Coordinates of C-alpha atoms and ligand atoms in Angstrom, one line a residue:
X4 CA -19.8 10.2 -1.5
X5 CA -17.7 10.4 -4.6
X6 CA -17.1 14.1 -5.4
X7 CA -15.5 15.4 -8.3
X8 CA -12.7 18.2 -7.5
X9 CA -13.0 21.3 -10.0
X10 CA -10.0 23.8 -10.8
X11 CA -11.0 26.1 -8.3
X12 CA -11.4 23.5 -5.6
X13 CA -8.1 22.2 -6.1
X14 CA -6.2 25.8 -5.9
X15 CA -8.3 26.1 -2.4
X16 CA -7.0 22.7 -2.0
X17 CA -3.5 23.7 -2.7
X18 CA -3.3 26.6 -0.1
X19 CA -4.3 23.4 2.3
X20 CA -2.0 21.1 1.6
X21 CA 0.8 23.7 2.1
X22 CA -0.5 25.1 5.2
X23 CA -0.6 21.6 6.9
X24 CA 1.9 20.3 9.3
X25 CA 2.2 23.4 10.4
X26 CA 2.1 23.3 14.5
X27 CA -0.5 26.4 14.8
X28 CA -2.7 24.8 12.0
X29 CA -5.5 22.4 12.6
X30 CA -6.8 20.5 9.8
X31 CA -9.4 18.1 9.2
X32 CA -8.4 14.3 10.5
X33 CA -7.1 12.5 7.0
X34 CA -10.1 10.1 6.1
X35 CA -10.8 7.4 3.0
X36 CA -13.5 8.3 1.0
X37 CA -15.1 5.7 -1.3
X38 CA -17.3 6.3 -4.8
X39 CA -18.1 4.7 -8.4
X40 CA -16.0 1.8 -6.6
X41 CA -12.9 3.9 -6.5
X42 CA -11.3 5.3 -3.0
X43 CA -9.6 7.9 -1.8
X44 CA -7.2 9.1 1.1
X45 CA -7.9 12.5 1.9
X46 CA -4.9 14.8 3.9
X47 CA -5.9 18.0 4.7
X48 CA -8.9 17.7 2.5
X49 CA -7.6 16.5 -0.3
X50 CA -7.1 13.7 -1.8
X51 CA -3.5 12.2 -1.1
X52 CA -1.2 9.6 -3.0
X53 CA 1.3 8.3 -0.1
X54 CA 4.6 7.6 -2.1
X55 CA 5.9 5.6 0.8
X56 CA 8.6 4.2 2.2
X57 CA 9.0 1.8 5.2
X58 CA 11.7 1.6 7.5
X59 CA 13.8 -1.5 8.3
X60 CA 12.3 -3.2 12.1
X61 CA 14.8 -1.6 14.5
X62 CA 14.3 1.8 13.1
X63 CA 11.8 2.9 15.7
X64 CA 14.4 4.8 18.1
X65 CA 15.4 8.4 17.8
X66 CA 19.2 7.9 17.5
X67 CA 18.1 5.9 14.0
X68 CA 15.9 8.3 12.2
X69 CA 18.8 9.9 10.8
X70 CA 19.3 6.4 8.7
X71 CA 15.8 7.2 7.4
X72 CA 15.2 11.1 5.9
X73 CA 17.9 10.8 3.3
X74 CA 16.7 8.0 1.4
X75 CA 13.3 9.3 1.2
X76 CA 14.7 12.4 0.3
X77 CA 16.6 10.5 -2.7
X78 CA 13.5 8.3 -3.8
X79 CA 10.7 11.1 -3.3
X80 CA 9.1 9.5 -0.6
X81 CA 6.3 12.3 0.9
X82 CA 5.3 9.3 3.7
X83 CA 7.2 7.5 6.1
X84 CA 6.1 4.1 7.6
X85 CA 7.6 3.1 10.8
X86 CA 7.1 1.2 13.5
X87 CA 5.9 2.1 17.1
X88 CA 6.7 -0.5 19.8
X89 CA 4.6 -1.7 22.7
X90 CA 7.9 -2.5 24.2
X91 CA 9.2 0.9 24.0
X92 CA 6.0 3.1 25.1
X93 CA 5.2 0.5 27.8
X94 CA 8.5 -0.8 29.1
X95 CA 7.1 -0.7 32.5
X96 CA 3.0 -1.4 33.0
X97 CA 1.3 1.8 33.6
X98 CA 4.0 3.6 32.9
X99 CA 4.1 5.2 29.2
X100 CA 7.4 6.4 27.7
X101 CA 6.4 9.0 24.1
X102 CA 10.0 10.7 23.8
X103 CA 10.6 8.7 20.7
X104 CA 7.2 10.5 18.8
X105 CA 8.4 13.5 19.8
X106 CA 11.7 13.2 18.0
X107 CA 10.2 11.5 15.2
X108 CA 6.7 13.6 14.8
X109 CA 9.3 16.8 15.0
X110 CA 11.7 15.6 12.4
X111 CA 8.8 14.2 9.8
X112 CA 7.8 17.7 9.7
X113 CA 11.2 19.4 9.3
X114 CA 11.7 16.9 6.6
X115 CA 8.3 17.7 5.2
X116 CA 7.0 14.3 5.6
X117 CA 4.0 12.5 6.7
X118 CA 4.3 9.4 8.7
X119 CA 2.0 6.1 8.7
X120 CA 3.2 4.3 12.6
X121 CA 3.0 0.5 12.4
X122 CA 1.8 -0.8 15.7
X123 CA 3.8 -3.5 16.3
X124 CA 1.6 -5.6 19.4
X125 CA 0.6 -8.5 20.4
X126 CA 1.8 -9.8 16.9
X127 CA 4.7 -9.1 14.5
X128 CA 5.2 -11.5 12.0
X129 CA 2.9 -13.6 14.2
X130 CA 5.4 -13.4 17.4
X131 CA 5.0 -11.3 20.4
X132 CA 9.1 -9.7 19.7
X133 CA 7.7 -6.5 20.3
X134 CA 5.8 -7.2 23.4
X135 CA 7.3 -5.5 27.2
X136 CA 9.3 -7.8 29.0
X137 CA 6.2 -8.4 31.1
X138 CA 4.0 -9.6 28.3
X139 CA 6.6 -12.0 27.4
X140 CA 7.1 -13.2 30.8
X141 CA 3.8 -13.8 32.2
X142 CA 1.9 -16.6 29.6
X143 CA -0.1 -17.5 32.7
X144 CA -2.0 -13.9 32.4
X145 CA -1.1 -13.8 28.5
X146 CA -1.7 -17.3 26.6
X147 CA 0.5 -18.3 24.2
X148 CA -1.2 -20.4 21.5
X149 CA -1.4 -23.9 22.5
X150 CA -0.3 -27.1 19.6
X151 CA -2.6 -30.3 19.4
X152 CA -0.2 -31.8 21.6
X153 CA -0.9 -29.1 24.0
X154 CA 2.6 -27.5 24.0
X155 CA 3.2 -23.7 24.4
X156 CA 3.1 -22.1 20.6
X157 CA 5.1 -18.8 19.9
X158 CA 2.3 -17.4 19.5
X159 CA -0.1 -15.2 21.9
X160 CA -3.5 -16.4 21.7
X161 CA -6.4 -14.3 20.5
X162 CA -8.6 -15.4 23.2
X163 CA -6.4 -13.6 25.6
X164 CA -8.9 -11.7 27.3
X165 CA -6.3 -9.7 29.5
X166 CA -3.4 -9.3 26.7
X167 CA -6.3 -8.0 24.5
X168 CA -6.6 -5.2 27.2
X169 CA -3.4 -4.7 27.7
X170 CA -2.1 -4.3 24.1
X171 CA -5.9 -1.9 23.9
X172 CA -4.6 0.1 26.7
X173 CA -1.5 0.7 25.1
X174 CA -2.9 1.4 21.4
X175 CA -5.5 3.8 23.1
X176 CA -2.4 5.5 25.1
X177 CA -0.8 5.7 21.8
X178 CA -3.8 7.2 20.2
X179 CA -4.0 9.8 23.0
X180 CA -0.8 11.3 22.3
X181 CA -1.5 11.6 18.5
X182 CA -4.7 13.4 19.6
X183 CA -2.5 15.5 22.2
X184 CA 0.8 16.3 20.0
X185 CA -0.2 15.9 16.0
X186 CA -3.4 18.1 15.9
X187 CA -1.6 18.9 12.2
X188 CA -1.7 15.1 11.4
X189 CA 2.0 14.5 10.9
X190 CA 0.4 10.8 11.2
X191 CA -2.0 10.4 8.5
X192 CA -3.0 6.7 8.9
X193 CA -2.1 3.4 11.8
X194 CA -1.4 0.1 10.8
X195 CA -3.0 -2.2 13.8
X196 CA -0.5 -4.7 15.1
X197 CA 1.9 -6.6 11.7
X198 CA 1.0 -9.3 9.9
X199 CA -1.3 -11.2 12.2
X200 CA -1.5 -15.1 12.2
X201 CA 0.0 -18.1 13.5
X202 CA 2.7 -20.1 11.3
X203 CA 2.5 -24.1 11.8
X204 CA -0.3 -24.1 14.1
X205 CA -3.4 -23.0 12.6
X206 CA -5.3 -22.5 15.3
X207 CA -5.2 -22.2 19.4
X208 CA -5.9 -25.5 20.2
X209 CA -6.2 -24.4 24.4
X210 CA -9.2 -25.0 26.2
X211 CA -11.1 -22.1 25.8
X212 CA -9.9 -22.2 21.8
X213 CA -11.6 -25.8 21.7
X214 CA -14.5 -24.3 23.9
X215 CA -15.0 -21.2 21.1
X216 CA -14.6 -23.7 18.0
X217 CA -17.4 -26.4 19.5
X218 CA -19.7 -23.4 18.9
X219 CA -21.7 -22.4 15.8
X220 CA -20.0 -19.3 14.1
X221 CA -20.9 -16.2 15.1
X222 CA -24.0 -14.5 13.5
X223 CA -22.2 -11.6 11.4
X224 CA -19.9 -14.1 9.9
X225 CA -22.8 -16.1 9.0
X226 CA -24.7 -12.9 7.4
X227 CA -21.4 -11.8 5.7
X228 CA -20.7 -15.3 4.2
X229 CA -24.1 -17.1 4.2
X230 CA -22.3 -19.9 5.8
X231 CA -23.7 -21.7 8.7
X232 CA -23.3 -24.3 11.5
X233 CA -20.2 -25.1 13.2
X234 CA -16.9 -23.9 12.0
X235 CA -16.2 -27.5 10.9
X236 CA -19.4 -27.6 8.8
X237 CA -18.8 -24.2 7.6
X238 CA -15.4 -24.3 6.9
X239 CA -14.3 -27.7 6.1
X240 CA -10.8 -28.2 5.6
X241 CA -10.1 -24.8 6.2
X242 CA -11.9 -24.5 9.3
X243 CA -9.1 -23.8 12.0
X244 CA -8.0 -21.1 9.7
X245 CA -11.2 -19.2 9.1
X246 CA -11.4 -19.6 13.3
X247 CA -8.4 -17.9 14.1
X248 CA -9.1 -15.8 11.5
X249 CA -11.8 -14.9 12.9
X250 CA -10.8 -14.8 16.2
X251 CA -7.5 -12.7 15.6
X252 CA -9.6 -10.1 13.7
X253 CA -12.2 -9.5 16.2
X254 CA -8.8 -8.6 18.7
X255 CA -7.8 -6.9 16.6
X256 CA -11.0 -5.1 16.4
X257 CA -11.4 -4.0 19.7
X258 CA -8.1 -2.4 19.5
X259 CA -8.6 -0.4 16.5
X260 CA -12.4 0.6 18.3
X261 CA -10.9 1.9 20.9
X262 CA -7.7 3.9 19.5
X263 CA -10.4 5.4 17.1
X264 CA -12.7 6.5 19.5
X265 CA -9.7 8.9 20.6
X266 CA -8.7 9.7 17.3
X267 CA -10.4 8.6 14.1
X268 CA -7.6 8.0 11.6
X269 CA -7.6 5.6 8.9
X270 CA -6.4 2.0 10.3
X271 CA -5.4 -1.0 8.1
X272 CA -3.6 -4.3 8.6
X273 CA -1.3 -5.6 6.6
X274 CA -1.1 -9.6 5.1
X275 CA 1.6 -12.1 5.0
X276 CA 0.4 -13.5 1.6
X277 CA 0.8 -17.0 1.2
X278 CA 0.2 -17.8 -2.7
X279 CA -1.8 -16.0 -5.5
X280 CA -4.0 -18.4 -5.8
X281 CA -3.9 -21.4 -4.2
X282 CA -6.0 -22.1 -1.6
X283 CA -3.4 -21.7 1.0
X284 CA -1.9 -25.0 3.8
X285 CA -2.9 -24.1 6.5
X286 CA 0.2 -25.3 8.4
X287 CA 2.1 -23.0 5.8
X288 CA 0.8 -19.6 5.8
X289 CA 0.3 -17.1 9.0
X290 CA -3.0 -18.7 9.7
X291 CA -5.7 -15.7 10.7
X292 CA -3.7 -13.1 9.0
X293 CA -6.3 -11.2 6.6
X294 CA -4.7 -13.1 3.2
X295 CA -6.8 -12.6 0.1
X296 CA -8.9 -15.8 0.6
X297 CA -10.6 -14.6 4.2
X298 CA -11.1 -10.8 3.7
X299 CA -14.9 -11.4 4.0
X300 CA -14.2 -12.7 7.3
X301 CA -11.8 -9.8 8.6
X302 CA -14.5 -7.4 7.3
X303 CA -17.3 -8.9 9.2
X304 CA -15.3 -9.4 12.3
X305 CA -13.3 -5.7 12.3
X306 CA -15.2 -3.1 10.7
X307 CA -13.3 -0.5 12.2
X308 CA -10.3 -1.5 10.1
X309 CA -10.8 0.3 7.0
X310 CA -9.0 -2.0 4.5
X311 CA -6.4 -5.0 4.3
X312 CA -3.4 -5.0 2.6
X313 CA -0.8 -7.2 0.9
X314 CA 3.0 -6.8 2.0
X315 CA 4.2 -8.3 -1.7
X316 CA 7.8 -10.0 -2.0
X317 CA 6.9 -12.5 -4.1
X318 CA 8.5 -10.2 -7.6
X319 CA 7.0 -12.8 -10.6
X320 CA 4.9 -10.4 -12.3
X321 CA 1.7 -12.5 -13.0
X322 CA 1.4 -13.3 -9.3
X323 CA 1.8 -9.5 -8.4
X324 CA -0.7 -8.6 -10.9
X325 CA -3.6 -11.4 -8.9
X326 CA -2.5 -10.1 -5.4
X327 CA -3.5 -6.5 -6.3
X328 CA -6.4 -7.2 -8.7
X329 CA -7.4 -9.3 -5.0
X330 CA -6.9 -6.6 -2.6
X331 CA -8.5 -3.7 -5.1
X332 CA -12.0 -4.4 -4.0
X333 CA -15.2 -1.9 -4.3
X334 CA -15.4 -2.3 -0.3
X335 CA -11.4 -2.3 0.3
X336 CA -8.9 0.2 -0.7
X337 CA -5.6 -1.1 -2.1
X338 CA -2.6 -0.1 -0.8
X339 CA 1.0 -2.3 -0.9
X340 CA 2.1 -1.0 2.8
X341 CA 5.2 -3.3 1.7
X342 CA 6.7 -4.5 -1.6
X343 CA 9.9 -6.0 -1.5
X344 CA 12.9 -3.1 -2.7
X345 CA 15.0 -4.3 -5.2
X346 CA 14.5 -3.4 -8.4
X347 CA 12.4 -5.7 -10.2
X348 CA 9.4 -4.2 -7.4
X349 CA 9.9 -0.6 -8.5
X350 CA 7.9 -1.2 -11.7
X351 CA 5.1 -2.5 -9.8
X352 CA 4.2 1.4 -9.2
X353 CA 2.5 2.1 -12.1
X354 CA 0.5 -1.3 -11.6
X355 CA -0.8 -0.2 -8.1
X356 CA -1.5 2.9 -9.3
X357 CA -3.3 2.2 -12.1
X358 CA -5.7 0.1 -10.0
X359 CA -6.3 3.1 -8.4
X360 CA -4.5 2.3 -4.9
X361 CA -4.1 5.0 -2.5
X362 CA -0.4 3.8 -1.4
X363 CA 2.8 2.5 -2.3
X364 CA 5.8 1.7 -0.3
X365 CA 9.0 -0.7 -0.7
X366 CA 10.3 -2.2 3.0
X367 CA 14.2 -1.2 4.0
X368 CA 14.3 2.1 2.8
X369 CA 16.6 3.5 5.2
X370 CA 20.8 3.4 5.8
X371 CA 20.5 1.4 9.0
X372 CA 23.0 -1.1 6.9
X373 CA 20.5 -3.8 7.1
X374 CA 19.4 -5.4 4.2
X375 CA 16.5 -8.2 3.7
X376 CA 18.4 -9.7 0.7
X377 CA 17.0 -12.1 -1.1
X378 CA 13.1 -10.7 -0.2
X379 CA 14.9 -7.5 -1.4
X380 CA 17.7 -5.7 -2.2
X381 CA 21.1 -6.5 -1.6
X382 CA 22.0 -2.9 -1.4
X383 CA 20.7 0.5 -1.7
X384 CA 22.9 1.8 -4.9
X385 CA 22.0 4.3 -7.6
X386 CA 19.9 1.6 -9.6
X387 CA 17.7 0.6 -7.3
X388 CA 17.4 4.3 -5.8
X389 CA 16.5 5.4 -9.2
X390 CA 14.4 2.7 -10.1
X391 CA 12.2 3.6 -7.1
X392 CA 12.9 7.3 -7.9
X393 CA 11.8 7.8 -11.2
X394 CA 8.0 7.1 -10.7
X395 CA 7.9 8.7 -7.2
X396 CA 9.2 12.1 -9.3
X397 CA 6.8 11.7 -11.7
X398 CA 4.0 11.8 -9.7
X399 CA 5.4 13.5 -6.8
X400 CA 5.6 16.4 -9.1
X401 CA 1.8 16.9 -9.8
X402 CA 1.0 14.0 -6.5
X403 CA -2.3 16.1 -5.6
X404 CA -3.7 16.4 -9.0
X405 CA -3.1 12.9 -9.8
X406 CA -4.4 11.4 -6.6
X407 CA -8.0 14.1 -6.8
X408 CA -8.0 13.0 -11.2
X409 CA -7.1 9.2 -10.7
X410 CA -10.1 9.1 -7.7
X411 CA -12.7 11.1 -10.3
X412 CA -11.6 8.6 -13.7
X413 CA -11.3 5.6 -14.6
X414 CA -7.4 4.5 -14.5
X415 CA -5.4 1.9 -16.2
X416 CA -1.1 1.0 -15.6
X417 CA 0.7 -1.9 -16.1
X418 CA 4.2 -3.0 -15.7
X419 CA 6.4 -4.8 -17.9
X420 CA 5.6 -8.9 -17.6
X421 CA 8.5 -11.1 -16.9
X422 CA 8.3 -12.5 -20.6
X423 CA 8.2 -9.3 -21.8
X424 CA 4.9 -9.8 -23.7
X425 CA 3.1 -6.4 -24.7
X426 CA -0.1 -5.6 -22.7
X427 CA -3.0 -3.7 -23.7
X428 CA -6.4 -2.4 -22.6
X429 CA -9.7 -0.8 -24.0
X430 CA -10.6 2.8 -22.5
X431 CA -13.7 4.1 -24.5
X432 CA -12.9 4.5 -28.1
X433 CA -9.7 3.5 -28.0
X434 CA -7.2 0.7 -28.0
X435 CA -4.1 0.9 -25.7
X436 CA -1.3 -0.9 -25.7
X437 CA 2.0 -1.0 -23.8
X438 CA 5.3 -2.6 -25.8
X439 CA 9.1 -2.8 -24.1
X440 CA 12.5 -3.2 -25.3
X441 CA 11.9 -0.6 -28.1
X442 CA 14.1 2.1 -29.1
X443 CA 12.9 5.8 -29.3
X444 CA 12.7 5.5 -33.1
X445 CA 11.9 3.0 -35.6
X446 CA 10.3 -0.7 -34.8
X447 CA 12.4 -3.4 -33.8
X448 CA 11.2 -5.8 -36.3
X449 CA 13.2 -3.7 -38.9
X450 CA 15.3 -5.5 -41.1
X451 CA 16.9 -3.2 -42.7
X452 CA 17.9 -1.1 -39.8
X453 CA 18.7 -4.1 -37.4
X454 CA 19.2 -2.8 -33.9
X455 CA 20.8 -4.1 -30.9
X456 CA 18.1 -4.6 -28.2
X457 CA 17.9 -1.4 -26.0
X458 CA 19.9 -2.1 -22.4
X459 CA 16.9 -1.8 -20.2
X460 CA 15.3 -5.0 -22.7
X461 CA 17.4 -7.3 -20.5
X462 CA 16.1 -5.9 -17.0
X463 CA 12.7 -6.4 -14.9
X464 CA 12.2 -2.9 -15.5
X465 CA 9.6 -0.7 -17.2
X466 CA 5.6 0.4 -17.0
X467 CA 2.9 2.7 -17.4
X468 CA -0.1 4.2 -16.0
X469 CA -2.7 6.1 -17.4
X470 CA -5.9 8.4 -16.4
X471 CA -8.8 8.3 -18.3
X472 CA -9.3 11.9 -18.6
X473 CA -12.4 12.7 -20.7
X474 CA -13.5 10.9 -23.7
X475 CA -11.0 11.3 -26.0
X476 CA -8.2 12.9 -23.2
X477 CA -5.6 10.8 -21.4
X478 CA -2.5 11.9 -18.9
X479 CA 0.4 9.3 -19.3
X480 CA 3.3 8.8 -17.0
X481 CA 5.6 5.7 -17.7
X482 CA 9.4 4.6 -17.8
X483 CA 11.0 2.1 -20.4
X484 CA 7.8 1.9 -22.0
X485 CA 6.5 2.3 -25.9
X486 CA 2.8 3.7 -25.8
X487 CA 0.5 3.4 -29.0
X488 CA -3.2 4.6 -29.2
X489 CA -5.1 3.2 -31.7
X490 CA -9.2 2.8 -32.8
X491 CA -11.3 0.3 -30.1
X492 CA -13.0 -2.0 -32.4
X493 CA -16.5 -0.6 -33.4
X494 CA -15.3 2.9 -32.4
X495 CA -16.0 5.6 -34.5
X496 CA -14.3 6.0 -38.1
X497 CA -11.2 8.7 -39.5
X498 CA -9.4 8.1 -35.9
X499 CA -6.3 10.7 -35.0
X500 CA -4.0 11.2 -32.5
X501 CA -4.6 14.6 -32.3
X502 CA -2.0 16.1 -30.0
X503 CA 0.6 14.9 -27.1
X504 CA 1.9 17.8 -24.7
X505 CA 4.1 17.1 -22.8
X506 CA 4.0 19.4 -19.5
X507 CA 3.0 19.3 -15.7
X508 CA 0.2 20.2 -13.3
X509 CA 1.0 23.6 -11.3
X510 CA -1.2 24.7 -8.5
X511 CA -4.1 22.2 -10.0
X512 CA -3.3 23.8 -13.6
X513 CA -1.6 21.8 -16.6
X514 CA 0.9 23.9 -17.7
X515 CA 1.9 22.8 -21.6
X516 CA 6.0 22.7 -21.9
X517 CA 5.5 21.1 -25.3
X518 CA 3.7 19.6 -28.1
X519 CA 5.5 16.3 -28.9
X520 CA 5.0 15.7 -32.9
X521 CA 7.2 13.9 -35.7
X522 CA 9.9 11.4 -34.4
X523 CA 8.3 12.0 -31.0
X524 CA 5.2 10.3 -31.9
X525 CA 6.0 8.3 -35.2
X526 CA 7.1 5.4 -33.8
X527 CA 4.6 5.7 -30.4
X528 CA 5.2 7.4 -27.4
X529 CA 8.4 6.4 -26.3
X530 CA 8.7 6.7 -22.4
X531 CA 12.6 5.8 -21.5
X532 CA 14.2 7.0 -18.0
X533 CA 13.1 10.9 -18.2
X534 CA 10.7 12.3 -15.8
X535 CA 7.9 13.0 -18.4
X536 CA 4.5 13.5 -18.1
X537 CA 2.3 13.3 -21.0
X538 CA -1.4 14.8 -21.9
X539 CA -2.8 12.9 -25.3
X540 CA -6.1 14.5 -27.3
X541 CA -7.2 11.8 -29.7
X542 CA -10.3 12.5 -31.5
X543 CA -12.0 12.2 -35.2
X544 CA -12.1 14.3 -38.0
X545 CA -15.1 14.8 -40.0
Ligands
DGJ618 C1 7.2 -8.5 6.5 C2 7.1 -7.8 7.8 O1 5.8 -7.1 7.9 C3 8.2 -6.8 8.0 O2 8.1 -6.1 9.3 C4 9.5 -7.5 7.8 O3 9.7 -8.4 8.8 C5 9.6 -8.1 6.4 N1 8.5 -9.1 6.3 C6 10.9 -8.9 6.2 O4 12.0 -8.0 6.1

């Protein structure tokens, strides 16, 4: 149920939230919680923004974690995302090898930092790289994928009856340390293997593949999608797909079942996209993987995943902008477990936020000295550090307030489109609209005070998001960004802006630093690269 946090509640809440990760402290298991089509992640409680950052592949060993706590120090990162290997807990069958969660689960709490793992399984990136030796050497007892022609695909199959155990054993092994070592839930959420699919071969085309897909589909999928018949009928052209979506989803299922029976955490899988809005080749994409186009199919077949999730690389703004208004779903919480971190992704923030998601997090944040140039940066300097900084601070700085006020209100952000067009949205009574490459002062259509464009009007940079406080009440973070209120049509008459404070949120309390007036609000509210946070009365005089 959707519950509304008062002033009191969130003080209570406070004392919570900085009494966790403490060893002697039990809290409550973090949860999502879902209401008025919005969602939540609640830590300790409370409702939780993760201002994440995910670690480059080869992270995952205790000798590298020092590569990781600086940068996230740097960016205001409060969440972690890192990998946990089959092959490193189970190098030998039966035999279960946890030292590198106990380095890790101690240093995220000296660091003060929550962790999400990444279980990387039976499938990363659609391969079985992260799969023990004796996975990867034994296809007669775990199937690869199998082509038309028959020939071994790179692939394991889903219809792996015994790798399906054996990765379940391992996940519910993983679990049981978590419920053994983290009773502070240093490890608020699981990601259930990474980016699921096959690439080039849709389907396993193996006999018992051939067996399954003769069949009529299963009976949820045909109460979920009102679709009926064999997958061919059902399906058409993209028939193999939905099958191994299918197929790969109810795996992945059984995993997730059984690692939450142990302990119940939040568990999500992540997407490689394959196209805004194309119906996607299905040759081309990671076939099975839970893209935007078959998330009805990964919800019928895995409800104990509790949302999917885009991994976003793909920086032109308009497809960013359909991938998150895809994956921000009444029944699915959106969160961007990867964005690509160079800097035209930072801006993209404000837009996930604003869509209410419940997490953020640009891939490669870490001084490993690897870089996944071009899907991201080419470096880690002081631009793209800030870029990702800026927004983190701004919300880091009041994170709890914003995560309880953005579940309880309506919210809106946006980022700055590549053509640099100005955006704008109705809340209630009033009209708001987003402009970039303006100065502090003045308009740039001036004549008689021509200006030279502003130096961030050249860069992918810039955006906004906004809560919808009360009726005439709005809080306002932003970079790079000119901010005007003005009437809705229809709205009431003698409209004002009747005051901007600028201030922050302590201990669940907005605390006024001051009241911007005069060239402050003139010309707009002019966000530029400041950590500011803004709380705007509007209202009507008689
Ligand atoms: C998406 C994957 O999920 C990541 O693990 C990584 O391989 C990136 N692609 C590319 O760097």
């Amino acid at each position: 149920m959707h519950r509304v946090f008062g002033l009191a509640a969130m003080a209570l809440l406070f004392s919570l939230a900085t009494a966790a990760q403490s060893a002697d402290v039990v809290t409550s298991l973090p949860r999502l919680e879902r209401g008025d089509g919005r969602h939540a992640l609640l830590v300790d409680d409370a409702p939780f923004l993760i201002l994440g950052a995910q670690a480059n592949n080869a992270v995952n060993y205790p000798t590298m974690l020092d590569t990781v706590w600086p940068v996230l120090d740097e960016i205001h990162a409060n969440t972690l995302e890192i990998p946990v290997a089959w092959q490193q807990i189970e190098p030998v069958e039966g035999k279960f090898d946890f030292s590198y969660l106990d380095t890790l689960l101690k240093q995220a709490r000296e660091h003060d930092k929550r962790v999400i793992l990444l279980w990387f399984g039976t499938w990363k990136n659609t391969g079985y790289g992260y799969t023990p030796d004796w996975v990867k050497l034994d296809s007669k007892r775990f199937p690869r994928m199998k082509t038309k022609e028959g020939k071994d695909h790179d692939v394991l199959s889903p219809h792996g009856a015994q790798t399906m155990a054996a990765d379940r054993t391992a996940f519910v092994k993983l679990m049981e340390y978590l419920r053994d070592h983290d009773a502070q839930n240093s490890v608020i959420m699981v990601q259930v293997e990474n980016e699921t699919g096959s690439y080039r071969v849709p389907r396993d085309y193996g006999a018992e593949g051939n067996r399954l897909f003769a069949k009529p589909i299963p009976e949820p999928l045909s109460r979920a999608t009102g679709k009926r018949g064999t997958w061919a009928r059902a399906f058409g052209d993209q028939a193999d797909r939905a099958f191994n979506s299918w197929y790969m989803a109810a795996y992945v299922e059984e995993v997730a079942r059984a690692g939450k029976a142990i302990k119940a955490l939040p568990m999500y899988v992540n997407a490689s996209l394959a196209g805004p809005s194309n119906v996607p080749d299905p040759t081309g994409v990671a076939s099975g993987g839970p893209q935007q186009d078959v998330l009805d199919i990964w919800k019928a077949a895995a409800p104990s995943v509790d949302f999917q999730a885009p991994d976003i690389y793909d920086a032109k703004s308009a497809n960013v902008v359909q991938y998150l208004d895809k994956y921000a779903r009444p029944d699915n919480a959106l969160m961007v477990p990867e964005i690509g971190n160079s800097l035209p992704f930072a801006r993209y923030f404000y837009e996930a936020i604003g869509r209410g998601a419940i997490g953020f997090a640009p891939f490669g944040m870490d001084r490993s000295g690897y870089f996944n140039y071009p899907l991201g940066a080419k470096a880690l300097d002081d631009e793209v550090i800030g870029a990702f900084a800026l927004p983190y601070a701004m919300v880091g700085s009041m994170m709890r307030d914003w995560a309880h006020l953005s579940y309880a209100h309506p919210t809106w952000g946006r980022a700055k489109p590549d053509d640099g067009s100005a955006v704008s949205a109705i809340m209630g009574n009033w009209k708001i609209t987003g402009e970039w490459d303006q100065w502090q002062f003045g308009m740039k259509e001036w004549k008689a005070f021509a200006a030279e464009p502003p130096p961030a009007a050249a860069e992918p940079v810039g955006g906004f998001a906004l809560i919808h406080l009360a009726a005439d009440e709005f809080l306002l973070i932003g970079d790079h960004v000119r901010v005007t209120f003005e009437p809705a049509p229809g709205s009431p008459p003698n409209a004002i802006m009747l005051r901007v404070e600028e201030g922050r949120f302590e201990q669940g309390t907005w605390q006024m630093k001051r009241i911007w007036n005069g060239d402050q609000t003139d010309y707009g509210l002019n966000l530029t690269d400041r950590l500011q946070v803004l709380k705007i009365t509007m209202g009507h005089y008689r």
